[in-house]
Amino acid sequence: MNFSDLGLGPKTLQGIELAGYNSPTPIQSQVIPLVLKRHDLFGCAQTGTGKTASYTLPILHILENGRQRARMPRVLVLAPTRELAQQVEQSFTQYGTFHGFKNVTLIGGESIYEQEKRLSKGPDILIATPGRLLDLFERGRIMPHAIEVLVIDEADRMLDMGFIPDVEKILGLLSKNCQTLLFSATFSEEIKKIAQKFLKNPDEIFISRSSKTAETVEHFAVKAEDANKRNILKALIDKENPKSSIIFCNRKKDISALCTFLKRAKLSTAPLHGDLTQSVRTKTLEEFKSGKIRFLVASDVAARGLDIDDIDVVFNFDVPNNAEEYVHRIGRTGRAGRKGKAFTFMSEKEIKLFKAIESLIKTKIPFFEVLSEEDKKPEMIKTPKSDSLPQQPSKPIQSAPTKHQKPRHPNKGPIIVGFGNEIPKFMMHDLHIPESHDSKAIV
Ligand code: AMP
């Protein structure tokens, strides 16, 4: 199927050509004709399926063929996170290059006065997080009566974040004839109820849950307990030397500790999580995309939906709490046929979660041995010299002598991490244990 078969006009097709898309994704070929018929729609699909273009493209066509009334906005897209809102804005801007519609993003954490100024210019499209939209409405800055299409994107995330009452209030402000499109990555009883409440006789589209990871991505599991995860990560970074990498953590407190650790190792690193101000998050993303920052230590919420290409390694510092999140995380690498690697650190207590991932992606993920058991001890971790490492990824990296081997001279042996450049002298001497001594008693 081609985009030209879907009923889109020439300006929209030009925009698609500019974006470099050859053919519609499954969700696009199903959703675009339904939106053009002006039906309400429930779409169950995740990011990465081409979902954003499935609604932005037909909306551009609808706007082109309608008429603006008294400089009032005609389209409203509600998004749960600032990042998603900004990405939707970029989509409208990119695909709408030949239409010239004005769009404005209204998100918390940015100057409300600036947003008021932009609203006064009469935008056609509003992209907003629910709270900020209501603030601006209450300040009398938004006339919502002419809105013809409402999109509620990532409704499941809105539900998780407690935004549904705000969305309901917003729906109450809109015309009864407004066409509503609701997208959710998951389908639960609660989402079903919300869809029934918000939509009028909707068409339903289900794009099967994402269990596919790019074939160009190599997956590895790394046995690691919490106490030695950081050192193992550092050893892997030395070995893989990624140009650009995301490290996903399940807990926010791990993000800042890990950033400090990596910065101490002189690696350009920045955190990305929901507690940071919008300006910091935007700056961080720009610096990451430009290559100024090599390592992004991120939470799932902050990284969800981010459209960042060119990542060569994804590290899962923890096994994600649900298997689909793994597919999302790994989707950051191996894009457009490029090669990528994904390392997932797995402690004893995470084995069950890990097995769920293997069964979702229908792949047995091989183990990658980073350090010997002795090296993993947190009190004296040794990492290998990167140039002395074997090239085969599934082979153990021979890093440091084990307790059964004699320590080597520092010039010939591995770097010892944990003492800076100063290694205590006593550690440099060979051990001489009398024959009669019971070595078990010494250990
Ligand atoms: P989304 O699911 O909206 O987050 O889109 C995921 C990625 O797919 C984005 O980087 C889009 O630019 C890209 N994309 C969307 N539609 C197409 C298409 N028809 N062909 C190729 N890439 C696409």
XYZ file of C-alpha atoms and ligand atoms in Angstrom:
466
model
C 0.000 0.000 0.000
C 1.104 3.581 -0.699
C 0.334 6.774 1.173
C -1.376 8.058 -1.988
C -4.013 5.283 -1.635
C -5.183 6.569 1.744
C -7.035 9.703 0.648
C -4.452 12.292 1.680
C -3.998 15.484 -0.363
C -0.883 16.559 -2.310
C 0.515 18.898 0.370
C 0.366 16.135 2.976
C 1.960 13.675 0.544
C 4.760 16.166 -0.058
C 5.290 16.395 3.702
C 5.522 12.593 3.894
C 8.046 12.565 1.079
C 10.086 15.162 2.917
C 10.072 12.904 5.998
C 11.454 10.140 3.768
C 8.702 7.560 4.388
C 8.135 5.087 1.553
C 5.019 3.309 2.723
C 2.526 3.535 5.585
C 2.973 1.393 8.684
C 0.058 -0.976 9.546
C -1.481 1.478 12.006
C -1.238 4.286 9.458
C -2.952 2.346 6.681
C -5.815 1.494 9.047
C -6.217 4.715 11.023
C -5.736 7.381 8.318
C -8.873 6.496 6.246
C -11.019 6.276 9.405
C -9.904 9.665 10.674
C -10.595 11.158 7.244
C -14.156 9.748 7.468
C -14.461 11.798 10.658
C -15.180 8.793 12.892
C -14.290 8.657 16.580
C -11.564 6.121 17.086
C -9.996 3.966 19.753
C -6.456 2.917 18.834
C -4.508 0.451 20.894
C -0.900 0.938 19.827
C 2.452 1.767 21.299
C 5.081 4.303 20.330
C 7.343 3.023 17.601
C 4.436 1.820 15.448
C 4.079 5.103 13.559
C 1.099 6.059 15.732
C 1.809 9.811 15.807
C 1.776 10.149 12.020
C -1.392 8.015 11.890
C -3.314 10.944 13.360
C -1.177 14.011 12.496
C -1.282 13.286 8.737
C -5.097 13.036 8.346
C -5.568 15.964 10.739
C -3.435 18.132 8.439
C -5.628 17.064 5.538
C -8.813 17.900 7.508
C -7.456 21.327 8.424
C -6.477 22.008 4.829
C -9.990 21.274 3.673
C -11.791 23.213 6.401
C -11.811 26.856 7.449
C -10.466 28.632 10.508
C -13.050 30.572 12.495
C -11.966 33.859 14.094
C -8.405 32.652 14.704
C -9.617 29.956 17.095
C -7.744 26.650 17.392
C -9.296 23.723 15.523
C -7.238 20.796 16.789
C -6.237 19.821 20.310
C -3.820 17.010 21.118
C -3.541 16.054 24.794
C -0.360 14.274 25.834
C 0.633 13.050 29.308
C 4.270 14.149 29.182
C 6.099 17.199 28.000
C 8.393 15.121 25.830
C 5.550 13.474 23.970
C 3.870 16.877 23.478
C 7.059 18.259 21.978
C 7.414 15.279 19.666
C 3.850 15.669 18.461
C 4.579 19.322 17.743
C 7.647 18.323 15.737
C 5.515 15.879 13.727
C 2.960 18.573 12.864
C 5.759 20.947 11.917
C 7.574 18.396 9.774
C 4.622 16.805 7.979
C 2.885 20.181 7.711
C 5.795 22.003 6.034
C 3.670 22.695 2.928
C 0.496 23.695 4.802
C 1.895 26.446 6.996
C -0.474 25.914 9.934
C 0.477 27.446 13.256
C 0.875 25.122 16.179
C 1.687 25.786 19.795
C 2.765 23.508 22.640
C 1.351 24.255 26.083
C 3.220 22.368 28.753
C 3.984 22.853 32.424
C 7.473 23.872 33.522
C 7.737 26.558 30.826
C 6.805 30.234 30.995
C 3.022 30.622 30.889
C 3.463 34.216 29.645
C 5.412 33.024 26.605
C 2.655 30.524 25.896
C 0.020 33.253 26.254
C 1.936 35.338 23.716
C 2.007 32.428 21.260
C -1.703 31.804 21.813
C -2.465 35.403 20.912
C -1.125 34.710 17.392
C -4.107 32.466 16.667
C -2.669 28.954 16.337
C -4.597 26.264 14.454
C -3.257 23.344 16.493
C -2.774 23.108 20.261
C -0.629 20.365 21.744
C -0.907 20.344 25.511
C -0.576 18.552 28.775
C -4.006 18.619 30.493
C -3.036 20.698 33.553
C -1.462 23.540 31.589
C -4.329 23.634 29.116
C -6.836 24.064 31.950
C -4.671 26.790 33.550
C -4.663 28.738 30.307
C -8.385 28.207 29.795
C -9.089 29.512 33.292
C -6.969 32.579 32.495
C -9.259 33.193 29.527
C -6.560 32.526 26.926
C -8.176 29.619 25.108
C -11.440 29.588 23.178
C -12.068 25.871 22.746
C -15.429 26.053 20.923
C -14.034 25.693 17.429
C -12.011 22.566 18.156
C -13.029 19.954 15.588
C -10.601 17.159 16.424
C -9.414 16.108 19.862
C -6.634 13.535 20.270
C -6.025 11.907 23.655
C -2.633 10.275 23.272
C -1.226 7.651 25.667
C -4.492 7.502 27.625
C -3.130 4.654 29.770
C -0.283 6.868 30.887
C -2.767 9.695 31.578
C -4.611 7.255 33.797
C -1.416 6.244 35.638
C -0.537 9.886 36.175
C -4.000 10.830 37.471
C -4.869 13.112 34.520
C -8.201 11.541 33.547
C -10.371 13.967 35.641
C -8.628 16.899 33.887
C -9.214 15.273 30.490
C -12.878 14.866 31.378
C -13.106 18.567 32.284
C -11.515 19.471 28.945
C -13.986 17.278 27.060
C -16.794 19.178 28.784
C -15.490 22.436 27.246
C -15.564 21.178 23.670
C -18.329 21.122 21.094
C -20.507 17.995 21.080
C -19.597 17.455 17.412
C -15.876 17.263 18.090
C -14.259 14.151 16.612
C -12.283 12.329 19.325
C -9.366 9.943 18.809
C -8.073 8.086 21.827
C -4.827 6.097 21.824
C -3.554 3.792 24.495
C -0.535 1.489 24.567
C -2.421 -1.030 26.711
C -5.980 -2.292 26.867
C -7.407 -2.744 30.353
C -10.901 -2.665 31.843
C -10.294 0.902 33.017
C -9.185 2.072 29.576
C -12.215 0.354 28.061
C -14.485 2.305 30.434
C -12.729 5.586 29.627
C -13.064 4.909 25.890
C -16.790 4.172 26.320
C -17.261 7.409 28.229
C -15.218 9.691 25.960
C -15.958 8.292 22.482
C -19.094 8.175 20.350
C -19.561 4.892 18.530
C -15.846 4.573 17.843
C -13.974 2.431 15.336
C -11.455 0.260 17.116
C -7.969 -0.550 15.894
C -5.672 -2.941 17.700
C -2.067 -3.119 16.640
C -0.725 -6.259 18.248
C 1.472 -5.739 21.243
C 5.011 -5.012 20.404
C 7.108 -8.107 20.871
C 9.514 -7.364 18.080
C 12.932 -5.935 18.557
C 15.094 -4.989 15.597
C 16.984 -7.909 14.104
C 20.114 -5.793 14.058
C 20.215 -5.657 17.875
C 22.354 -8.167 19.786
C 20.923 -8.920 23.228
C 22.960 -9.961 26.237
C 22.200 -10.716 29.857
C 24.803 -9.806 32.453
C 24.700 -11.412 35.892
C 25.088 -8.569 38.359
C 24.053 -7.975 41.937
C 23.263 -4.430 43.099
C 26.620 -4.032 44.860
C 28.680 -4.636 41.714
C 26.444 -3.281 38.936
C 28.310 0.015 38.627
C 31.724 -1.587 38.288
C 30.443 -4.048 35.757
C 28.885 -1.197 33.816
C 32.193 0.653 33.771
C 34.013 -2.449 32.531
C 31.425 -2.907 29.777
C 31.682 0.733 28.741
C 35.470 0.367 28.496
C 35.014 -2.725 26.379
C 32.238 -1.534 24.078
C 33.303 2.114 23.903
C 29.849 3.304 22.722
C 29.554 6.635 20.956
C 26.077 7.219 22.288
C 24.270 5.175 24.899
C 21.231 5.180 27.201
C 21.390 3.524 30.605
C 17.917 2.742 31.932
C 17.312 2.532 35.678
C 14.138 1.468 37.451
C 14.712 3.769 40.430
C 15.302 7.522 40.391
C 17.789 7.351 43.255
C 20.013 5.096 41.167
C 20.021 7.639 38.344
C 21.790 10.386 40.278
C 24.222 7.972 41.968
C 25.116 6.447 38.626
C 25.596 9.843 36.981
C 28.015 10.857 39.736
C 29.906 7.587 39.324
C 30.218 7.948 35.539
C 31.177 11.614 35.739
C 33.944 10.668 38.179
C 35.172 8.268 35.527
C 35.336 11.296 33.169
C 32.461 10.132 30.981
C 30.099 12.847 29.726
C 26.835 11.871 31.363
C 23.472 13.453 32.150
C 20.326 12.303 33.944
C 16.842 12.326 32.417
C 13.886 11.808 34.731
C 10.530 13.314 35.533
C 11.699 15.485 38.445
C 13.921 17.676 36.282
C 12.633 21.007 35.003
C 11.523 21.162 31.423
C 14.335 23.470 30.358
C 16.922 21.068 31.803
C 15.308 18.084 30.059
C 15.144 19.875 26.711
C 18.784 21.011 26.990
C 19.904 17.509 27.971
C 18.154 15.961 24.982
C 19.658 18.490 22.591
C 23.126 17.853 23.979
C 22.617 14.107 23.765
C 21.394 14.291 20.178
C 24.328 16.525 19.202
C 26.826 14.111 20.770
C 27.977 16.484 23.524
C 26.594 14.038 26.082
C 27.538 10.396 25.524
C 25.586 8.702 28.293
C 22.002 9.420 29.204
C 20.942 7.818 32.486
C 17.184 7.687 32.214
C 13.916 6.524 33.713
C 11.279 4.857 31.547
C 8.757 7.669 31.891
C 11.201 10.340 30.762
C 12.529 8.272 27.894
C 9.162 7.038 26.683
C 8.434 7.970 23.105
C 11.728 9.770 22.601
C 12.698 9.767 18.995
C 16.445 9.422 19.245
C 18.331 7.524 16.608
C 21.926 6.484 16.441
C 22.307 4.869 19.845
C 24.775 2.027 19.659
C 24.338 0.487 23.103
C 21.414 0.353 25.535
C 22.174 -0.749 29.079
C 19.404 -1.929 31.370
C 20.883 -1.274 34.786
C 17.860 -3.179 36.105
C 15.530 -5.613 34.393
C 12.475 -3.532 33.422
C 9.370 -4.239 35.500
C 7.362 -5.373 32.525
C 8.460 -7.187 29.416
C 6.976 -4.656 26.993
C 9.055 -1.913 28.553
C 12.094 -3.948 27.502
C 10.962 -3.764 23.873
C 10.513 0.011 24.246
C 13.932 0.452 25.784
C 15.699 -1.680 23.222
C 13.815 0.127 20.457
C 16.234 3.013 21.003
C 18.993 1.084 19.284
C 19.297 -0.850 16.039
C 17.066 1.648 14.223
C 16.952 1.843 10.447
C 19.063 -1.279 9.998
C 21.973 0.012 12.076
C 23.704 -2.386 14.471
C 23.035 -2.101 18.159
C 23.659 -3.943 21.407
C 21.536 -4.279 24.512
C 22.972 -5.400 27.848
C 20.555 -6.224 30.657
C 21.901 -6.509 34.178
C 20.126 -9.217 36.076
C 20.359 -9.996 39.775
C 19.072 -13.182 41.407
C 15.811 -11.485 42.344
C 15.171 -10.334 38.781
C 15.301 -13.746 37.101
C 11.502 -14.051 36.883
C 11.126 -10.670 35.188
C 13.914 -11.606 32.814
C 12.250 -14.874 31.815
C 9.073 -12.925 30.965
C 11.117 -10.838 28.517
C 12.586 -13.917 26.855
C 9.145 -15.366 26.418
C 7.693 -12.111 25.001
C 10.453 -11.638 22.437
C 10.671 -15.404 21.855
C 14.437 -15.287 22.140
C 16.851 -16.908 24.532
C 19.181 -14.099 25.567
C 22.776 -15.301 26.029
C 24.853 -14.463 29.067
C 27.787 -12.138 28.729
C 30.522 -12.760 31.322
C 32.091 -9.449 32.196
C 34.251 -10.151 35.201
C 35.402 -13.206 37.070
C 33.697 -13.994 40.385
C 36.674 -12.595 42.301
C 36.599 -9.335 40.371
C 32.960 -8.801 41.140
C 33.672 -8.359 44.831
C 32.696 -4.748 45.525
C 35.596 -3.997 47.907
C 38.343 -4.445 45.269
C 36.937 -4.418 41.779
C 39.359 -4.849 38.927
C 38.570 -3.894 35.365
C 40.406 -4.987 32.264
C 42.485 -2.863 29.946
C 40.204 -2.282 26.981
C 42.922 -3.138 24.437
C 43.624 -6.469 26.123
C 40.065 -7.662 25.764
C 38.917 -10.414 23.445
C 36.726 -9.311 20.552
C 34.166 -12.132 20.842
C 31.346 -10.698 22.952
C 30.079 -13.944 24.399
C 33.521 -14.918 25.723
C 34.438 -13.956 29.266
C 36.691 -10.923 29.502
C 39.934 -12.025 31.151
C 40.491 -9.138 33.437
C 42.345 -9.786 36.644
C 43.998 -12.663 38.416
C 41.708 -14.760 40.526
C 42.611 -15.879 44.028
C 44.273 -18.933 42.540
C 46.614 -16.881 40.386
C 49.549 -14.719 41.392
C 48.943 -10.931 41.081
C 50.893 -9.540 38.125
C 53.101 -6.504 37.969
C 50.911 -3.400 37.374
C 52.584 -2.556 34.059
C 51.712 -5.960 32.678
C 48.473 -6.565 34.490
C 45.038 -5.031 34.612
C 44.106 -1.623 35.951
C 42.957 -1.810 39.544
C 39.935 0.354 40.079
C 39.268 1.779 43.509
C 42.706 3.151 44.422
C 42.998 5.915 41.808
C 46.516 5.952 40.426
C 48.034 5.020 43.777
C 48.100 1.314 44.466
C 49.310 0.403 47.967
C 52.805 -1.103 47.757
C 51.943 -4.249 49.674
C 49.567 -5.182 46.875
C 52.389 -5.236 44.364
C 54.403 -7.952 46.104
C 54.024 -11.579 45.116
C 52.568 -13.623 47.914
C 54.843 -16.281 49.380
C 52.824 -18.782 51.289
C 54.820 -21.474 53.125
C 54.099 -24.970 51.806
C 52.924 -26.143 55.197
C 50.386 -23.358 55.495
C 46.780 -24.249 55.078
C 45.707 -21.840 52.351
C 42.040 -22.198 53.264
C 42.793 -20.638 56.625
C 44.342 -17.575 54.951
C 41.529 -16.860 52.510
P 5.749 6.823 16.630
O 5.166 5.459 16.774
O 4.762 7.825 16.206
O 6.503 7.235 17.882
O 6.835 6.754 15.442
C 8.031 6.059 15.552
C 9.049 6.418 14.500
O 8.632 5.928 13.226
C 9.288 7.903 14.308
O 10.694 8.087 14.297
C 8.715 8.247 12.964
O 9.468 9.248 12.349
C 8.852 6.930 12.224
N 7.809 6.688 11.204
C 6.496 6.960 11.296
N 5.851 6.556 10.178
C 6.776 6.020 9.364
C 6.729 5.413 8.063
N 5.592 5.279 7.388
N 7.880 4.962 7.550
C 9.041 5.069 8.230
N 9.157 5.621 9.457
C 8.036 6.085 10.026
